[in-house]
Amino acid sequence: MKHLEKNMEEVLIEGGFAGRMNLLKGEILEVENVDGHQVCDFFAFKKDEVKEFLSPSHMRSVMRRTFIKENDLLYSILRNPMLRVVRDEVGIHDFCVPACDPMRYSMDFNVSDHKSCRCNLADITKDLNIPYEYLPDPLNLFQETSVNSKGLITGGISPALPGQKIVLEALMDLIVVGSACPQDLAPTNNFNPTRIRLRKVKESA
Ligand SMILES: [Zn+2]
């Protein structure tokens, strides 16, 4: 029976905002849906070479599917495994669609100056000097997105319940970012963005 030693290090992200954490190879990260029904746009960069990052398109190619499950390896743009899924209490995540951004709110909702996951990522990684246009796409944790047999993409409210988590192991030294998606104009976050917690835990036998 494994147990988790809590509170080694944590970042509580308010709804609509982003948080960032460093992980050493072998460290375990919990991503918790604190209040429920909240998407976390998740990004990971190789710590010493941020041009290598978690890449949803390469994950789709290597994994040959659009869902993840426990023990899966999650791949970088160079097809190196960056993370392993240790445990997943939700089972619904998306890696087909990009982060929300100002143009998404402008084009689809006629709203300007809305907070977005892409701008959250840009702001919290300014020191990494990645041009906005070259920021990576997210792994949208807890996001309900489906592609039907006709190729149509549909979405719904995040099914994650309060307190549910996905647990990931770093397979290299990483910088990780989570954005508690600020989308409040579509059902994604039940029209009410809420908190996400990133927490390092120690798994021991
Ligand atoms: Zn978003």
GROMACS .gro file of C-alpha atoms and ligand atoms in nm:
model
  206
    1MET     CA    1   0.000   0.000   0.000
    2LYS     CA    2   0.151   0.329  -0.107
    3HIS     CA    3   0.104   0.641   0.092
    4LEU     CA    4   0.164   1.004   0.006
    5GLU     CA    5   0.359   1.247   0.219
    6LYS     CA    6   0.183   1.578   0.165
    7ASN     CA    7   0.284   1.940   0.166
    8MET     CA    8   0.642   1.913   0.039
    9GLU     CA    9   0.572   2.209  -0.184
   10GLU     CA   10   0.253   2.343  -0.332
   11VAL     CA   11   0.107   2.622  -0.541
   12LEU     CA   12  -0.263   2.704  -0.506
   13ILE     CA   13  -0.383   2.866  -0.830
   14GLU     CA   14  -0.690   3.086  -0.816
   15GLY     CA   15  -0.955   3.037  -1.088
   16GLY     CA   16  -0.846   3.214  -1.407
   17PHE     CA   17  -0.479   3.243  -1.306
   18ALA     CA   18  -0.161   3.037  -1.350
   19GLY     CA   19   0.103   2.880  -1.127
   20ARG     CA   20   0.450   2.743  -1.191
   21MET     CA   21   0.675   2.490  -1.023
   22ASN     CA   22   1.011   2.320  -1.080
   23LEU     CA   23   1.027   1.941  -1.067
   24LEU     CA   24   1.343   1.734  -1.042
   25LYS     CA   25   1.364   1.403  -1.222
   26GLY     CA   26   1.179   1.145  -1.013
   27GLU     CA   27   0.964   1.395  -0.826
   28ILE     CA   28   0.588   1.339  -0.815
   29LEU     CA   29   0.333   1.611  -0.889
   30GLU     CA   30  -0.033   1.607  -0.794
   31VAL     CA   31  -0.266   1.831  -0.991
   32GLU     CA   32  -0.585   1.870  -0.788
   33ASN     CA   33  -0.921   1.996  -0.904
   34VAL     CA   34  -0.989   2.176  -0.576
   35ASP     CA   35  -1.348   2.291  -0.629
   36GLY     CA   36  -1.442   2.066  -0.922
   37HIS     CA   37  -1.541   2.107  -1.289
   38GLN     CA   38  -1.227   2.306  -1.368
   39VAL     CA   39  -0.987   2.259  -1.659
   40CYS     CA   40  -0.614   2.301  -1.598
   41ASP     CA   41  -0.414   2.386  -1.909
   42PHE     CA   42  -0.086   2.212  -1.831
   43PHE     CA   43   0.255   2.282  -1.984
   44ALA     CA   44   0.601   2.134  -1.919
   45PHE     CA   45   0.943   2.254  -2.033
   46LYS     CA   46   1.280   2.079  -2.002
   47LYS     CA   47   1.446   2.287  -1.733
   48ASP     CA   48   1.785   2.338  -1.897
   49GLU     CA   49   1.656   2.362  -2.256
   50VAL     CA   50   1.309   2.511  -2.270
   51LYS     CA   51   1.291   2.470  -2.647
   52GLU     CA   52   1.201   2.111  -2.560
   53PHE     CA   53   0.848   2.099  -2.421
   54LEU     CA   54   0.551   1.869  -2.377
   55SER     CA   55   0.392   1.836  -2.720
   56PRO     CA   56   0.030   1.725  -2.764
   57SER     CA   57   0.076   1.661  -3.137
   58HIS     CA   58   0.374   1.432  -3.073
   59MET     CA   59   0.185   1.260  -2.792
   60ARG     CA   60  -0.096   1.183  -3.039
   61SER     CA   61   0.156   1.045  -3.286
   62VAL     CA   62   0.353   0.829  -3.042
   63MET     CA   63   0.051   0.711  -2.843
   64ARG     CA   64  -0.179   0.665  -3.146
   65ARG     CA   65  -0.478   0.788  -2.947
   66THR     CA   66  -0.632   1.098  -2.797
   67PHE     CA   67  -0.678   0.985  -2.436
   68ILE     CA   68  -0.435   0.912  -2.156
   69LYS     CA   69  -0.435   0.649  -1.886
   70GLU     CA   70  -0.229   0.540  -1.588
   71ASN     CA   71   0.132   0.445  -1.665
   72ASP     CA   72   0.130   0.636  -1.994
   73LEU     CA   73   0.443   0.828  -2.083
   74LEU     CA   74   0.384   1.185  -2.204
   75TYR     CA   75   0.617   1.300  -2.481
   76SER     CA   76   0.809   1.611  -2.581
   77ILE     CA   77   0.841   1.775  -2.920
   78LEU     CA   78   1.155   1.559  -2.961
   79ARG     CA   79   0.952   1.248  -2.869
   80ASN     CA   80   1.136   1.206  -2.538
   81PRO     CA   81   0.923   1.094  -2.242
   82MET     CA   82   0.889   1.390  -2.004
   83LEU     CA   83   0.628   1.266  -1.756
   84ARG     CA   84   0.457   0.943  -1.651
   85VAL     CA   85   0.095   0.919  -1.540
   86VAL     CA   86   0.116   0.763  -1.194
   87ARG     CA   87  -0.252   0.786  -1.100
   88ASP     CA   88  -0.559   0.940  -1.256
   89GLU     CA   89  -0.884   0.984  -1.066
   90VAL     CA   90  -1.071   1.157  -1.350
   91GLY     CA   91  -0.981   0.981  -1.676
   92ILE     CA   92  -1.102   1.265  -1.898
   93HIS     CA   93  -0.836   1.495  -2.043
   94ASP     CA   94  -0.781   1.660  -2.380
   95PHE     CA   95  -0.478   1.705  -2.597
   96CYS     CA   96  -0.648   1.804  -2.922
   97VAL     CA   97  -0.733   2.170  -2.881
   98PRO     CA   98  -0.511   2.468  -2.807
   99ALA     CA   99  -0.520   2.701  -2.508
  100CYS     CA  100  -0.781   2.975  -2.502
  101ASP     CA  101  -0.634   3.307  -2.615
  102PRO     CA  102  -0.753   3.664  -2.678
  103MET     CA  103  -0.859   3.588  -3.036
  104ARG     CA  104  -1.075   3.295  -2.921
  105TYR     CA  105  -1.276   3.530  -2.697
  106SER     CA  106  -1.283   3.799  -2.960
  107MET     CA  107  -1.384   3.575  -3.255
  108ASP     CA  108  -1.628   3.346  -3.077
  109PHE     CA  109  -1.771   3.565  -2.800
  110ASN     CA  110  -1.709   3.920  -2.921
  111VAL     CA  111  -1.528   4.000  -2.597
  112SER     CA  112  -1.199   4.185  -2.579
  113ASP     CA  113  -0.944   4.180  -2.297
  114HIS     CA  114  -1.067   3.850  -2.155
  115LYS     CA  115  -0.813   3.658  -1.946
  116SER     CA  116  -0.677   3.351  -2.128
  117CYS     CA  117  -0.459   3.047  -2.069
  118ARG     CA  118  -0.216   3.146  -2.345
  119CYS     CA  119  -0.159   3.492  -2.195
  120ASN     CA  120  -0.134   3.335  -1.849
  121LEU     CA  121   0.142   3.109  -1.986
  122ALA     CA  122   0.316   3.401  -2.159
  123ASP     CA  123   0.311   3.610  -1.840
  124ILE     CA  124   0.438   3.339  -1.607
  125THR     CA  125   0.720   3.230  -1.842
  126LYS     CA  126   0.844   3.577  -1.946
  127ASP     CA  127   1.191   3.498  -1.810
  128LEU     CA  128   1.216   3.195  -2.043
  129ASN     CA  129   1.211   3.429  -2.347
  130ILE     CA  130   0.979   3.218  -2.563
  131PRO     CA  131   0.800   3.432  -2.824
  132TYR     CA  132   0.421   3.433  -2.778
  133GLU     CA  133   0.370   3.273  -3.120
  134TYR     CA  134   0.597   2.981  -3.027
  135LEU     CA  135   0.445   2.894  -2.691
  136PRO     CA  136   0.343   2.526  -2.678
  137ASP     CA  137  -0.006   2.385  -2.686
  138PRO     CA  138  -0.143   2.251  -2.359
  139LEU     CA  139  -0.236   1.917  -2.219
  140ASN     CA  140  -0.585   2.019  -2.106
  141LEU     CA  141  -0.621   1.828  -1.782
  142PHE     CA  142  -0.979   1.749  -1.678
  143GLN     CA  143  -1.115   1.883  -2.010
  144GLU     CA  144  -1.402   1.706  -2.185
  145THR     CA  145  -1.340   1.721  -2.560
  146SER     CA  146  -1.463   1.459  -2.805
  147VAL     CA  147  -1.401   1.397  -3.173
  148ASN     CA  148  -1.693   1.204  -3.319
  149SER     CA  149  -1.690   0.959  -3.611
  150LYS     CA  150  -1.758   1.244  -3.854
  151GLY     CA  151  -1.460   1.440  -3.721
  152LEU     CA  152  -1.665   1.698  -3.537
  153ILE     CA  153  -1.513   1.834  -3.217
  154THR     CA  154  -1.746   1.884  -2.923
  155GLY     CA  155  -1.690   1.986  -2.564
  156GLY     CA  156  -1.871   1.992  -2.233
  157ILE     CA  157  -1.836   2.071  -1.864
  158SER     CA  158  -1.524   1.930  -1.702
  159PRO     CA  159  -1.635   1.609  -1.526
  160ALA     CA  160  -1.375   1.643  -1.247
  161LEU     CA  161  -1.523   1.639  -0.897
  162PRO     CA  162  -1.391   1.847  -0.606
  163GLY     CA  163  -1.063   1.706  -0.479
  164GLN     CA  164  -1.000   1.471  -0.771
  165LYS     CA  165  -0.641   1.453  -0.896
  166ILE     CA  166  -0.404   1.335  -1.161
  167VAL     CA  167  -0.059   1.238  -1.038
  168LEU     CA  168   0.246   1.271  -1.264
  169GLU     CA  169   0.612   1.168  -1.227
  170ALA     CA  170   0.882   1.388  -1.379
  171LEU     CA  171   1.114   1.186  -1.602
  172MET     CA  172   1.358   1.477  -1.641
  173ASP     CA  173   1.412   1.808  -1.461
  174LEU     CA  174   1.114   2.022  -1.558
  175ILE     CA  175   0.946   2.358  -1.527
  176VAL     CA  176   0.570   2.299  -1.519
  177VAL     CA  177   0.289   2.551  -1.552
  178GLY     CA  178  -0.080   2.510  -1.480
  179SER     CA  179  -0.346   2.759  -1.585
  180ALA     CA  180  -0.684   2.733  -1.414
  181CYS     CA  181  -0.867   2.812  -1.738
  182PRO     CA  182  -1.054   3.145  -1.719
  183GLN     CA  183  -1.319   3.039  -1.973
  184ASP     CA  184  -1.652   3.153  -1.825
  185LEU     CA  185  -1.846   3.203  -2.150
  186ALA     CA  186  -1.869   2.834  -2.247
  187PRO     CA  187  -1.963   2.532  -2.029
  188THR     CA  188  -1.597   2.411  -1.997
  189ASN     CA  189  -1.555   2.525  -1.634
  190ASN     CA  190  -1.925   2.525  -1.550
  191PHE     CA  191  -1.920   2.903  -1.622
  192ASN     CA  192  -1.726   2.959  -1.299
  193PRO     CA  193  -1.345   2.923  -1.303
  194THR     CA  194  -1.216   2.784  -0.973
  195ARG     CA  195  -0.895   2.672  -0.805
  196ILE     CA  196  -0.630   2.421  -0.910
  197ARG     CA  197  -0.357   2.302  -0.675
  198LEU     CA  198  -0.012   2.187  -0.786
  199ARG     CA  199   0.153   1.988  -0.510
  200LYS     CA  200   0.474   1.789  -0.492
  201VAL     CA  201   0.427   1.465  -0.305
  202LYS     CA  202   0.663   1.190  -0.206
  203GLU     CA  203   0.544   0.842  -0.292
  204SER     CA  204   0.690   0.567  -0.079
  205ALA     CA  205   0.621   0.199  -0.038
  206ZN      ZN  206  -0.825   2.844  -2.108
   0.00000   0.00000   0.00000
